[in-house]
Amino acid sequence: MVRPWRVAIVGGGITGLAAAVRLRDRAPEGTEITVYEQSGRLGGKLHTGELAGGPVEFGAESFLMRDPAGGESAAVTLARRLGLDASIVHPTVGQAALLVDGTLRQVPGGTLVGVPGDLDKVAAVAPPAADADRDAGHPLLAEGEDTSVGELVRKRLGDAVVERLVDPMLGGVYAGRADDLSLVTTMPALARAARAEHTLVGAVRAAQAAAPRAPGAPVFGTLAGGLSTLVEAAATASGATIRRGAAVRELRRTPDGWRLTVGPTRDAEHVEADAVLLAVPARPAARLLAAAAPEAAGTVGALDYASVALITLALPGPALPELSGFLVPAGEGLTIKASTFFTTKWGHLRRPDGLALVRASVGRYGDETSLQLTDDDLADTVHRELSAVLGAPLPAPVARHVQRWGGALPQYTPGHTARVAAVRTALRAAHPTLAVAGAGYDGVGIPVCVRSGETAAEEIITALEGSAA
């Protein structure tokens, strides 16, 4: 009788749970799946909490509805698989603003993460360089080349477009700087187009045309019950054994598979598995890779992360603009780098008592001194800066919450995608039943993490099928 497969997943965020669901759906019946989560809570950066008697996201708030090719995103497909598609809701207010010279201005249309496809549309907010984007007779990027987003955009369109548009948008997503972030990793569609197009505006238009969006189709979605419902449903559907508070400290190769050392040194537990999927951030993944794949561990462990804090205020009857929120360029000199008006943006969160939920994000890579403030000081600073931006004192909050995410957002320097590909190629060759997945490798955002976990699960299935042949 053939013994059932035993698969260990290290990390109980959405990447690991999506992998567990895919394994349950595709692996042979009887496959034993165990998810090890170091903390006491599943979901990672997906964390629905409560403030002033109502639900609020303390981490990620939404997901993209479409994938880069224009089809349904992996997050939507997973929600459908879990029976949650009827719970998907969309923003009721989609217009956001930029803070420019102390004034809120609408984010111009026609951009791709701030990179314009029409220079006239952005001129009032971020005037392009006078000699902008001339055709030099060759593609912007050579095959296999990578560059930072900032370097490319500054060279083609000038500093203002980077500092007033691209940098705040990338900062809102990655808490990083355009001048440091890889074009290939953070904007893959634009990078692909840049290998054929001779101008940046042309590349933006080509990237947009490659994934057309139907007029009026929503860009973002979330779940009416909160994103933690996605986490809970995935954990249940996976049928996995969930081990909370279970830190995996060491991973060793055995003649038949893998041995995981779980728990404290004085009371360590040794667990055998046929395959292991590491769905944890890069540094803990590097520690676990060190014995079996030291070169891969060195590459993975070099990835750096930014820390952020999300401060949510419950405000009684504030006068807020009809905006989903706003972004703040670093040059504006504020602690806040972005703010979301939750109860304006999301109609399902609006409350009959008029209480508004407003969230601000603090912390930029390389400039995280604001995160040294106490929770009270951070909340007071956010309240003061929001009042200044909106031009009137906001009412005192009736409740507030500070969520700190230490080492939360990977910083993808140029060449990241190639380095990750080399790591995975080496692992497939030497250890095909060991896979890595998650934001540290493939990008941020719920759909990317879901797809990363599912792809790693498929690779493990293929490897185990091969070993059984």
CSV table of N, CA, C and O in Angstrom, one decimal, residues 35-42 235 242-247:
chain,number,residue,atom,x,y,z
A,35,VAL,N,0.0,23.0,8.0
A,35,VAL,CA,0.4,24.4,7.9
A,35,VAL,C,1.0,24.8,9.3
A,35,VAL,O,0.3,24.7,10.3
A,36,TYR,N,2.2,25.3,9.3
A,36,TYR,CA,2.9,25.7,10.5
A,36,TYR,C,2.9,27.2,10.5
A,36,TYR,O,3.5,27.9,9.6
A,37,GLU,N,2.3,27.8,11.5
A,37,GLU,CA,2.3,29.3,11.6
A,37,GLU,C,2.9,29.7,12.9
A,37,GLU,O,2.4,29.3,14.0
A,38,GLN,N,3.9,30.5,12.9
A,38,GLN,CA,4.6,30.9,14.1
A,38,GLN,C,3.8,31.7,15.0
A,38,GLN,O,3.9,31.5,16.3
A,39,SER,N,3.0,32.6,14.5
A,39,SER,CA,2.1,33.4,15.4
A,39,SER,C,0.9,32.6,15.8
A,39,SER,O,0.7,31.5,15.4
A,40,GLY,N,0.0,33.3,16.6
A,40,GLY,CA,-1.2,32.6,17.0
A,40,GLY,C,-2.4,32.9,16.0
A,40,GLY,O,-3.5,32.5,16.3
A,41,ARG,N,-2.1,33.6,14.9
A,41,ARG,CA,-3.2,34.1,14.0
A,41,ARG,C,-2.8,33.7,12.5
A,41,ARG,O,-1.7,34.0,12.1
A,42,LEU,N,-3.7,33.2,11.8
A,42,LEU,CA,-3.5,33.0,10.4
A,42,LEU,C,-3.8,34.3,9.6
A,42,LEU,O,-4.4,35.2,10.1
A,235,ALA,N,-8.5,28.2,5.0
A,235,ALA,CA,-8.0,27.2,6.0
A,235,ALA,C,-9.0,26.0,6.1
A,235,ALA,O,-8.6,24.9,6.2
A,242,ILE,N,-3.8,22.7,11.0
A,242,ILE,CA,-3.3,24.0,11.2
A,242,ILE,C,-2.6,24.0,12.6
A,242,ILE,O,-3.2,23.8,13.6
A,243,ARG,N,-1.3,24.3,12.6
A,243,ARG,CA,-0.5,24.4,13.8
A,243,ARG,C,-0.1,25.9,14.1
A,243,ARG,O,0.8,26.4,13.5
A,244,ARG,N,-0.9,26.5,14.9
A,244,ARG,CA,-0.6,27.9,15.3
A,244,ARG,C,0.4,27.9,16.4
A,244,ARG,O,0.6,26.9,17.2
A,245,GLY,N,1.2,29.0,16.5
A,245,GLY,CA,2.2,29.1,17.6
A,245,GLY,C,3.3,28.0,17.4
A,245,GLY,O,3.9,27.6,18.4
A,246,ALA,N,3.5,27.6,16.1
A,246,ALA,CA,4.5,26.5,15.8
A,246,ALA,C,5.6,27.1,15.0
A,246,ALA,O,5.5,27.2,13.8
A,247,ALA,N,6.7,27.5,15.6
A,247,ALA,CA,7.8,28.0,14.9
A,247,ALA,C,8.7,26.9,14.3
A,247,ALA,O,9.2,26.0,15.1
